[in-house]
Amino acid sequence: MSVFAIADLHLSFGDTVDKPMDVFGPAWEGYAEKLKKNWEECVAPGDTVIIPGDVSWGLHLDEALADLAWIDALPGTKVLIRGNHDLWWSSMAKMRKLFDSVKFIQNDAYMGDGFVVMGSRGWICPGDGHFSEADDRKIYTREVMRLEMSAAAASKLVTEARERGEEPVLIGAMHFPPTNEKKQPSEFTEIFGTAGCKAVVYGHLHGEHAFYNGPYGDYDGAEYMLCSLDKLQCTPKLILE
């Protein structure tokens, strides 16, 4: 059993969705085909892949179904976090009935074989050059609350596992980078650190000019990793084995 991560799939297989990604540069040319090939080469049926947001360009759930079905057909269990472009994201009750291999995290956590995943979409952090008190503070605060709820759910799962004599690894996931561009601490990093995450994966950052605007390596006891599709060159990144 291994755990991988890759964010920002930006799929658009739906008949009513037309959002080609190759306009964003050569890294996105034929990216879905490359991702499928690389995924099938490294991910086994018993593995898990965390997808931290920006999964589909669909505006509504019915427009994202073809993309979710494409993901479902790939090997392994997939654990999804919402991204800022996932406008199709619907109620948990509705989404969790769709595909057996596709799991969703929202204000809760996911328990796998030897690991627990907690996370939230996140948002631009205070101190970032793009952060606006008027426009971003309320959303940032709401996402902090959602991550706190996920951390509480993860803590319960970890406690239950320990009562069974197990010691699961806690993995954090967020779509936005959990720090500002200066890599200063945030309430997100504090929550991940207090929870005891051993790894934190995130996406959202695209292009060489932006790849290093988020935290890398050891940060408050967790290893932080950017897992956007173009950064990983369409290959899921191994997080835990």
XYZ file of N, CA and C in Angstrom:
723
model
N 0.835 -1.192 0.000
C 0.000 0.000 0.000
C 0.877 1.251 0.000
N 0.641 2.134 -0.958
C 1.368 3.397 -1.033
C 0.382 4.542 -1.190
N 0.807 5.727 -0.785
C -0.013 6.931 -0.941
C 0.724 7.900 -1.857
N 0.010 8.391 -2.869
C 0.548 9.359 -3.827
C -0.288 10.637 -3.752
N 0.189 11.685 -4.421
C -0.598 12.919 -4.512
C -0.321 13.608 -5.839
N -1.359 14.203 -6.399
C -1.207 15.066 -7.575
C -2.442 15.966 -7.633
N -2.230 17.259 -7.774
C -3.313 18.237 -7.786
C -3.495 18.819 -9.181
N -4.576 19.596 -9.330
C -4.780 20.414 -10.529
C -4.893 19.590 -11.805
N -5.783 18.616 -11.791
C -5.978 17.809 -12.992
C -6.688 18.610 -14.093
N -7.524 19.560 -13.727
C -8.188 20.454 -14.685
C -8.768 19.682 -15.878
N -9.554 18.655 -15.588
C -10.126 17.826 -16.644
C -11.359 18.482 -17.260
N -11.632 18.132 -18.523
C -12.810 18.692 -19.209
C -13.321 17.704 -20.252
N -13.661 16.495 -19.799
C -14.164 15.469 -20.708
C -15.666 15.594 -20.977
N -16.360 16.412 -20.217
C -17.792 16.566 -20.406
C -18.134 17.162 -21.765
N -19.255 16.750 -22.341
C -19.655 17.214 -23.675
C -19.897 18.714 -23.726
N -20.303 19.297 -22.609
C -20.629 20.725 -22.605
C -19.489 21.583 -22.068
N -18.338 20.970 -21.822
C -17.196 21.698 -21.259
C -16.064 21.725 -22.282
N -15.585 22.899 -22.590
C -14.491 23.048 -23.547
C -13.439 23.977 -22.941
N -12.446 23.391 -22.294
C -11.424 24.181 -21.606
C -10.058 23.555 -21.861
N -9.522 23.685 -23.062
C -8.203 23.105 -23.347
C -7.120 23.784 -22.516
N -6.195 22.985 -21.989
C -5.147 23.523 -21.124
C -3.842 23.794 -21.858
N -3.727 23.324 -23.117
C -2.462 23.506 -23.824
C -2.153 24.972 -24.113
N -3.163 25.851 -23.953
C -2.913 27.283 -24.140
C -2.010 27.824 -23.032
N -1.849 27.058 -21.960
C -1.020 27.492 -20.848
C 0.430 27.005 -20.958
N 0.793 26.464 -22.109
C 2.184 26.093 -22.326
C 2.394 24.628 -22.599
N 3.605 24.260 -22.999
C 3.918 22.885 -23.398
C 3.729 21.857 -22.287
N 3.812 22.273 -21.026
C 3.636 21.322 -19.927
C 2.234 20.731 -19.920
N 1.282 21.395 -20.597
C -0.103 20.960 -20.587
C -0.528 20.288 -21.894
N 0.388 20.123 -22.815
C 0.057 19.473 -24.079
C -0.141 17.969 -23.851
N -1.335 17.470 -24.176
C -1.624 16.052 -23.996
C -1.498 15.585 -22.561
N -1.762 16.475 -21.608
C -1.489 16.159 -20.206
C -2.370 15.027 -19.663
N -3.619 14.939 -20.107
C -4.499 13.878 -19.594
C -3.980 12.505 -20.006
N -3.548 12.377 -21.242
C -2.999 11.103 -21.722
C -1.709 10.754 -20.978
N -0.863 11.770 -20.750
C 0.389 11.540 -20.015
C 0.092 11.123 -18.574
N -0.865 11.809 -17.958
C -1.221 11.482 -16.581
C -1.740 10.057 -16.476
N -2.612 9.660 -17.386
C -3.172 8.306 -17.355
C -2.058 7.263 -17.483
N -1.153 7.481 -18.418
C -0.048 6.542 -18.630
C 0.826 6.445 -17.382
N 1.241 7.594 -16.844
C 2.124 7.601 -15.687
C 1.427 7.047 -14.450
N 0.165 7.394 -14.295
C -0.626 6.888 -13.155
C -0.682 5.365 -13.190
N -1.027 4.807 -14.344
C -1.165 3.357 -14.454
C 0.166 2.639 -14.267
N 1.265 3.322 -14.515
C 2.582 2.707 -14.346
C 3.041 2.686 -12.892
N 2.577 3.646 -12.072
C 3.105 3.719 -10.707
C 2.083 3.437 -9.614
N 0.789 3.539 -9.905
C -0.236 3.347 -8.878
C -0.874 1.969 -9.031
N -0.868 1.210 -7.951
C -1.478 -0.132 -7.932
C -2.910 -0.041 -7.409
N -3.727 -1.058 -7.659
C -5.127 -1.028 -7.203
C -5.290 -0.793 -5.706
N -4.347 -1.248 -4.905
C -4.453 -1.073 -3.458
C -3.915 0.232 -2.935
N -3.398 1.075 -3.809
C -2.813 2.356 -3.417
C -3.877 3.446 -3.308
N -3.475 4.589 -2.786
C -4.357 5.749 -2.651
C -3.681 6.956 -3.278
N -4.469 7.781 -3.978
C -3.953 9.018 -4.568
C -4.772 10.190 -4.029
N -4.098 11.133 -3.392
C -4.739 12.350 -2.901
C -4.729 13.380 -4.031
N -5.884 13.972 -4.317
C -5.999 14.992 -5.364
C -6.447 16.293 -4.694
N -5.514 17.190 -4.408
C -5.843 18.412 -3.660
C -6.401 19.549 -4.532
N -7.524 19.296 -5.162
C -8.268 20.368 -5.792
C -8.021 20.650 -7.253
N -8.949 21.468 -7.814
C -9.000 21.810 -9.237
C -9.014 20.546 -10.081
N -10.050 19.775 -9.863
C -10.205 18.469 -10.494
C -10.852 18.594 -11.874
N -11.912 19.404 -11.960
C -12.702 19.475 -13.196
C -13.100 20.913 -13.489
N -13.208 21.227 -14.775
C -13.674 22.540 -15.213
C -15.197 22.620 -15.258
N -15.889 21.534 -14.987
C -17.352 21.560 -15.003
C -17.903 22.601 -14.043
N -18.982 23.259 -14.448
C -19.607 24.269 -13.597
C -20.654 23.658 -12.665
N -21.184 22.506 -13.071
C -22.184 21.803 -12.276
C -21.780 20.335 -12.190
N -22.335 19.621 -11.209
C -21.940 18.232 -10.991
C -22.134 17.378 -12.234
N -23.232 17.586 -12.963
C -23.457 16.773 -14.151
C -22.395 17.023 -15.214
N -21.825 18.228 -15.237
C -20.758 18.526 -16.192
C -19.420 17.929 -15.770
N -19.291 17.585 -14.493
C -18.039 17.002 -13.987
C -18.078 15.479 -13.947
N -19.225 14.884 -14.216
C -19.361 13.434 -14.083
C -18.401 12.666 -14.980
N -18.219 13.141 -16.218
C -17.300 12.446 -17.129
C -15.872 12.478 -16.586
N -15.497 13.587 -15.957
C -14.156 13.699 -15.388
C -14.006 12.796 -14.164
N -15.013 12.764 -13.312
C -14.971 11.898 -12.135
C -14.978 10.423 -12.530
N -15.708 10.087 -13.600
C -15.718 8.710 -14.095
C -14.339 8.323 -14.631
N -13.675 9.264 -15.299
C -12.316 9.027 -15.820
C -11.359 8.753 -14.664
N -11.490 9.527 -13.584
C -10.656 9.330 -12.399
C -10.986 7.994 -11.736
N -12.262 7.674 -11.642
C -12.697 6.426 -11.026
C -12.099 5.215 -11.735
N -11.925 5.312 -13.058
C -11.420 4.179 -13.841
C -9.925 3.945 -13.642
N -9.226 4.906 -13.070
C -7.799 4.748 -12.816
C -7.574 3.867 -11.591
N -6.408 3.223 -11.482
C -6.143 2.356 -10.331
C -6.144 3.123 -9.009
N -6.509 2.430 -7.952
C -6.401 2.987 -6.613
C -7.634 3.718 -6.127
N -7.578 4.073 -4.850
C -8.596 4.919 -4.224
C -8.149 6.374 -4.366
N -9.099 7.252 -4.675
C -8.761 8.660 -4.857
C -9.453 9.496 -3.787
N -8.695 10.362 -3.131
C -9.221 11.214 -2.070
C -9.152 12.659 -2.547
N -10.308 13.295 -2.696
C -10.374 14.618 -3.319
C -10.629 15.723 -2.301
N -9.922 16.841 -2.488
C -10.138 18.090 -1.772
C -10.630 19.108 -2.798
N -11.508 19.993 -2.405
C -12.026 20.999 -3.335
C -10.979 22.067 -3.648
N -10.935 22.497 -4.925
C -10.084 23.606 -5.332
C -10.913 24.826 -5.663
N -10.276 25.948 -5.920
C -11.025 27.175 -6.201
C -11.777 27.109 -7.529
N -11.362 26.233 -8.458
C -12.065 26.105 -9.733
C -13.112 24.982 -9.726
N -13.234 24.270 -8.629
C -14.196 23.160 -8.574
C -15.596 23.682 -8.250
N -16.164 24.415 -9.183
C -17.488 24.994 -8.996
C -18.582 23.935 -9.033
N -18.283 22.770 -9.561
C -19.229 21.667 -9.658
C -19.462 20.982 -8.303
N -18.585 21.244 -7.330
C -18.625 20.570 -6.029
C -20.016 20.706 -5.422
N -20.622 19.594 -5.054
C -22.004 19.576 -4.597
C -22.078 19.057 -3.165
N -23.252 18.580 -2.746
C -23.410 18.064 -1.388
C -22.667 16.736 -1.241
N -22.160 16.494 -0.038
C -21.447 15.251 0.222
C -22.353 14.043 0.007
N -23.596 14.151 0.431
C -24.519 13.022 0.282
C -24.668 12.630 -1.176
N -24.709 13.609 -2.045
C -24.880 13.339 -3.468
C -23.586 12.801 -4.085
N -22.469 13.425 -3.774
C -21.206 13.034 -4.403
C -20.723 11.667 -3.939
N -20.951 11.345 -2.677
C -20.443 10.086 -2.142
C -21.201 8.864 -2.647
N -22.275 9.072 -3.360
C -23.011 7.964 -3.958
C -22.532 7.650 -5.378
N -21.648 8.466 -5.922
C -21.318 8.377 -7.342
C -20.380 7.220 -7.695
N -19.190 7.185 -7.067
C -18.157 6.223 -7.470
C -17.504 5.625 -6.227
N -17.350 4.323 -6.211
C -16.798 3.645 -5.046
C -15.352 4.047 -4.755
N -14.559 4.301 -5.792
C -13.139 4.554 -5.575
C -12.808 6.029 -5.368
N -13.822 6.911 -5.457
C -13.593 8.348 -5.316
C -14.186 8.829 -3.996
N -13.318 9.334 -3.105
C -13.734 9.809 -1.784
C -13.568 11.332 -1.729
N -14.383 11.976 -0.901
C -14.356 13.428 -0.801
C -14.156 13.846 0.656
N -13.299 14.847 0.866
C -13.106 15.404 2.199
C -13.711 16.804 2.243
N -14.597 17.028 3.213
C -15.150 18.359 3.452
C -15.559 18.433 4.919
N -14.803 19.155 5.689
C -15.054 19.314 7.128
C -14.906 17.992 7.884
N -14.264 17.004 7.265
C -14.061 15.721 7.917
C -12.704 15.176 7.502
N -12.489 13.895 7.649
C -11.202 13.285 7.317
C -11.432 11.897 6.735
N -10.379 11.350 6.133
C -10.476 10.028 5.505
C -9.465 9.083 6.139
N -9.934 7.897 6.489
C -9.071 6.875 7.085
C -8.733 5.824 6.052
N -7.446 5.646 5.782
C -6.986 4.602 4.887
C -6.270 3.514 5.670
N -5.559 2.668 4.973
C -4.828 1.570 5.596
C -3.478 2.083 6.094
N -3.452 2.496 7.363
C -2.211 2.979 7.950
C -2.011 4.477 7.851
N -3.003 5.203 7.408
C -2.881 6.662 7.297
C -4.247 7.321 7.420
N -4.231 8.612 7.749
C -5.425 9.446 7.803
C -5.132 10.723 7.020
N -6.095 11.160 6.201
C -5.949 12.395 5.441
C -6.925 13.435 5.984
N -6.427 14.618 6.284
C -7.243 15.756 6.681
C -6.940 16.913 5.735
N -7.888 17.843 5.579
C -7.578 18.966 4.708
C -8.759 19.860 4.410
N -8.486 20.888 3.627
C -9.483 21.872 3.227
C -8.978 22.566 1.973
N -9.857 23.335 1.340
C -9.445 24.092 0.155
C -8.359 25.100 0.490
N -8.498 25.787 1.642
C -7.580 26.855 1.980
C -7.891 28.134 1.217
N -7.000 29.103 1.344
C -7.168 30.382 0.656
C -5.857 31.150 0.697
N -5.830 32.311 0.042
C -4.660 33.179 0.098
C -4.417 33.567 1.554
N -3.166 33.510 1.988
C -2.851 33.769 3.389
C -2.512 35.242 3.626
N -2.810 35.749 4.825
C -2.418 37.117 5.181
C -0.915 37.325 4.991
N -0.547 38.519 4.549
C 0.860 38.811 4.289
C 1.262 38.571 2.851
N 0.406 37.865 2.094
C 0.664 37.660 0.672
C 0.380 38.957 -0.082
N 1.137 39.186 -1.144
C 0.957 40.408 -1.925
C -0.411 40.535 -2.548
N -1.124 39.411 -2.704
C -2.452 39.425 -3.314
C -3.570 39.403 -2.273
N -3.213 39.369 -0.981
C -4.231 39.276 0.065
C -4.870 40.631 0.322
N -6.202 40.654 0.318
C -6.966 41.872 0.593
C -7.808 41.663 1.839
N -7.679 42.548 2.816
C -8.486 42.448 4.027
C -9.970 42.488 3.687
N -10.319 43.319 2.729
C -11.726 43.484 2.373
C -12.295 42.257 1.670
N -11.487 41.648 0.806
C -11.998 40.561 -0.029
C -11.638 39.157 0.464
N -10.510 39.025 1.150
C -9.985 37.688 1.441
C -10.075 37.257 2.902
N -10.129 38.204 3.844
C -10.092 37.831 5.259
C -11.238 36.904 5.652
N -12.448 37.214 5.211
C -13.613 36.406 5.583
C -13.484 34.979 5.054
N -13.034 34.843 3.788
C -12.888 33.507 3.199
C -11.771 32.739 3.900
N -10.661 33.419 4.165
C -9.536 32.796 4.875
C -9.991 32.267 6.239
N -10.731 33.082 6.995
C -11.201 32.680 8.318
C -12.129 31.471 8.230
N -12.990 31.468 7.224
C -13.900 30.332 7.041
C -13.136 29.052 6.732
N -12.091 29.161 5.912
C -11.298 27.975 5.573
C -10.499 27.479 6.770
N -10.056 28.393 7.623
C -9.397 27.981 8.863
C -10.357 27.149 9.709
N -11.598 27.596 9.813
C -12.601 26.852 10.580
C -12.844 25.472 9.975
N -12.871 25.395 8.647
C -13.082 24.107 7.994
C -11.907 23.161 8.231
N -10.707 23.704 8.223
C -9.541 22.864 8.484
C -9.538 22.406 9.941
N -9.984 23.255 10.852
C -10.083 22.853 12.260
C -11.075 21.700 12.421
N -12.183 21.753 11.698
C -13.162 20.661 11.767
C -12.568 19.371 11.211
N -11.813 19.491 10.126
C -11.169 18.317 9.544
C -10.137 17.743 10.503
N -9.378 18.628 11.166
C -8.370 18.173 12.126
C -9.019 17.450 13.299
N -10.177 17.953 13.748
C -10.892 17.287 14.853
C -11.362 15.898 14.438
N -11.872 15.792 13.210
C -12.306 14.487 12.700
C -11.119 13.542 12.557
N -9.986 14.068 12.088
C -8.784 13.244 11.940
C -8.285 12.765 13.296
N -8.320 13.656 14.294
C -7.879 13.292 15.649
C -8.710 12.137 16.194
N -9.996 12.160 15.936
C -10.877 11.071 16.392
C -10.506 9.757 15.723
N -10.243 9.813 14.415
C -9.864 8.598 13.689
C -8.531 8.048 14.178
N -7.575 8.945 14.447
C -6.265 8.514 14.944
C -6.406 7.880 16.321
N -7.222 8.496 17.183
C -7.438 7.951 18.525
C -8.056 6.555 18.464
N -9.053 6.391 17.608
C -9.694 5.082 17.453
C -8.704 4.046 16.935
N -7.827 4.464 16.012
C -6.826 3.538 15.481
C -5.836 3.126 16.568
N -5.436 4.075 17.399
C -4.489 3.761 18.469
C -5.100 2.803 19.484
N -6.398 2.923 19.707
C -7.076 1.994 20.615
C -7.068 0.574 20.063
N -6.918 0.466 18.725
C -6.807 -0.857 18.095
C -5.356 -1.313 17.999
N -4.442 -0.516 18.549
C -3.031 -0.864 18.498
C -2.337 -0.420 17.234
N -2.949 0.485 16.484
C -2.370 0.987 15.231
C -1.814 2.392 15.441
N -0.923 2.802 14.571
C -0.333 4.141 14.636
C -0.331 4.743 13.228
N -1.484 5.270 12.776
C -1.577 5.787 11.410
C -0.768 7.070 11.211
N -0.288 7.255 9.999
C 0.421 8.483 9.613
C -0.619 9.522 9.205
N -0.497 10.732 9.731
C -1.446 11.794 9.412
C -0.893 12.648 8.271
N -1.685 12.785 7.217
C -1.298 13.557 6.033
C -2.260 14.729 5.864
N -1.727 15.922 5.680
C -2.541 17.099 5.435
C -2.609 17.404 3.952
N -3.746 17.922 3.508
C -3.915 18.274 2.099
C -4.651 19.602 1.999
N -4.218 20.440 1.074
C -4.855 21.739 0.858
C -4.646 22.124 -0.594
N -5.626 22.797 -1.179
C -5.429 23.225 -2.554
C -4.469 24.408 -2.625
N -4.756 25.459 -1.901
C -3.870 26.624 -1.875
C -2.629 26.306 -1.047
N -1.503 26.953 -1.335
C -0.351 26.792 -0.438
C -0.720 27.281 0.962
N -0.294 26.580 2.008
C -0.708 26.925 3.373
C 0.045 28.106 3.975
N 0.888 28.774 3.205
C 1.580 29.979 3.679
C 1.450 31.065 2.621
N 1.867 32.261 2.971
C 1.954 33.305 1.956
C 3.222 33.110 1.135
N 3.440 33.995 0.167
C 4.594 33.846 -0.728
C 5.921 34.036 -0.009
N 5.884 34.607 1.206
C 7.102 34.759 2.017
C 7.354 33.519 2.866
N 6.429 32.558 2.779
C 6.508 31.295 3.529
C 6.450 31.517 5.040
N 5.694 32.529 5.439
C 5.509 32.813 6.853
C 4.433 31.894 7.442
N 4.503 31.604 8.737
C 3.491 30.748 9.364
C 2.092 31.335 9.192
N 1.114 30.450 9.186
C -0.279 30.859 9.078
C -1.095 30.010 10.043
N -2.371 30.308 10.159
C -3.231 29.464 10.978
C -3.349 28.068 10.376
N -3.184 27.962 9.065
C -3.205 26.647 8.421
C -2.015 25.813 8.885
N -0.810 26.379 8.827
C 0.378 25.620 9.232
C 0.325 25.286 10.716
N -0.268 26.190 11.508
C -0.403 25.915 12.940
C -1.306 24.715 13.179
N -2.404 24.641 12.440
C -3.336 23.514 12.596
C -2.674 22.213 12.159
N -1.997 22.236 11.010
C -1.310 21.026 10.546
C -0.261 20.577 11.564
N 0.489 21.551 12.126
C 1.524 21.210 13.093
C 0.954 20.664 14.388
N -0.086 21.310 14.910
C -0.708 20.862 16.152
C -1.335 19.475 15.994
N -1.908 19.224 14.824
C -2.532 17.928 14.563
C -1.505 16.803 14.508
N -0.266 17.151 14.118
C 0.783 16.138 14.031
C 0.969 15.553 12.652
N 0.664 16.346 11.631
C 0.845 15.864 10.253
C 2.313 15.580 9.972
N 2.578 14.487 9.289
C 3.941 14.138 8.886
C 4.243 14.645 7.481
N 3.193 14.887 6.706
C 3.351 15.430 5.351
C 2.154 16.322 5.058
N 2.379 17.367 4.264
C 1.305 18.248 3.807
C 1.495 18.471 2.316
N 0.460 18.157 1.533
C 0.534 18.331 0.085
C -0.429 19.437 -0.333
N -0.028 20.188 -1.356
C -0.868 21.274 -1.851
C -0.627 21.466 -3.339
N -1.470 22.274 -3.973
C -1.356 22.532 -5.409
C -1.456 24.012 -5.713
N -2.207 24.349 -6.758
C -2.575 25.729 -7.116
C -1.488 26.520 -7.840
N -0.226 26.267 -7.531
C 0.857 27.061 -8.118
C 1.290 26.446 -9.443
N 1.322 27.289 -10.491
C 1.644 26.808 -11.833
C 2.738 27.652 -12.475
N 3.627 26.985 -13.207
C 4.684 27.665 -13.935
C 5.922 27.876 -13.084
N 7.082 27.848 -13.730
C 8.356 27.986 -13.022
C 8.405 29.241 -12.157
N 7.738 30.303 -12.596
C 7.775 31.564 -11.855
C 7.037 31.470 -10.528
N 6.158 30.479 -10.382
C 5.329 30.378 -9.178
C 5.623 29.145 -8.331
N 6.353 28.174 -8.870
C 6.545 26.901 -8.177
C 7.119 27.051 -6.765
N 7.912 28.075 -6.531
C 8.595 28.200 -5.244
C 8.002 29.297 -4.373
N 6.732 29.635 -4.638
C 6.027 30.609 -3.808
C 5.320 29.965 -2.622
N 5.513 28.669 -2.460
C 4.935 27.960 -1.326
C 6.016 27.237 -0.545
N 5.666 26.685 0.628
C 6.661 26.022 1.487
C 7.124 24.680 0.922
N 8.396 24.392 1.140
C 8.993 23.122 0.730
C 9.759 22.533 1.905
N 9.824 21.214 1.926
C 10.623 20.539 2.931
C 10.026 20.642 4.326
N 10.862 20.457 5.348
C 10.398 20.415 6.727
C 9.879 21.774 7.186
N 8.679 21.765 7.746
C 8.032 22.989 8.204
C 7.157 22.605 9.387
N 7.566 23.011 10.601
C 6.824 22.655 11.814
C 6.644 21.147 11.956
N 7.678 20.390 11.596
C 7.645 18.950 11.787
C 7.010 18.152 10.674
N 6.471 18.831 9.652
C 5.864 18.139 8.508
C 6.649 18.454 7.243
N 6.640 17.524 6.312
C 7.278 17.765 5.019
C 6.236 18.324 4.066
N 6.447 19.541 3.603
C 5.511 20.212 2.701
C 5.935 19.987 1.257
N 4.943 19.685 0.405
C 5.227 19.343 -0.990
C 4.215 19.969 -1.936
N 4.699 20.680 -2.948
C 3.838 21.161 -4.019
C 3.592 20.008 -4.977
N 2.318 19.736 -5.267
C 1.961 18.585 -6.097
C 1.105 18.977 -7.292
N 1.231 20.213 -7.785
C 0.470 20.597 -8.969
C 0.941 19.773 -10.165
N 0.020 19.482 -11.064
C 0.283 18.551 -12.166
C 1.479 18.966 -13.011
N 1.581 20.248 -13.351
C 2.709 20.666 -14.193
C 4.032 20.605 -13.433
N 4.013 20.851 -12.110
C 5.237 20.721 -11.318
C 5.705 19.272 -11.296
N 4.760 18.330 -11.235
C 5.103 16.906 -11.173
C 5.226 16.265 -12.549
N 5.064 17.069 -13.600
C 5.170 16.568 -14.974
C 4.242 15.363 -15.188
N 3.014 15.517 -14.713
C 1.943 14.537 -14.944
C 2.178 13.180 -14.273
N 2.987 13.146 -13.238
C 3.278 11.888 -12.551
C 2.941 11.997 -11.070
N 2.011 11.188 -10.541
C 1.690 11.233 -9.112
C 2.934 11.088 -8.253
N 3.022 11.898 -7.203
C 4.187 11.894 -6.330
C 3.985 10.934 -5.161
N 4.973 10.095 -4.911
C 4.899 9.151 -3.803
C 5.048 9.909 -2.485
N 4.070 9.731 -1.579
C 4.078 10.406 -0.296
C 4.408 9.446 0.837
N 3.867 8.243 0.739
C 4.021 7.257 1.821
C 4.013 5.862 1.217
N 4.940 5.015 1.684
C 4.947 3.635 1.215
C 5.195 2.683 2.385
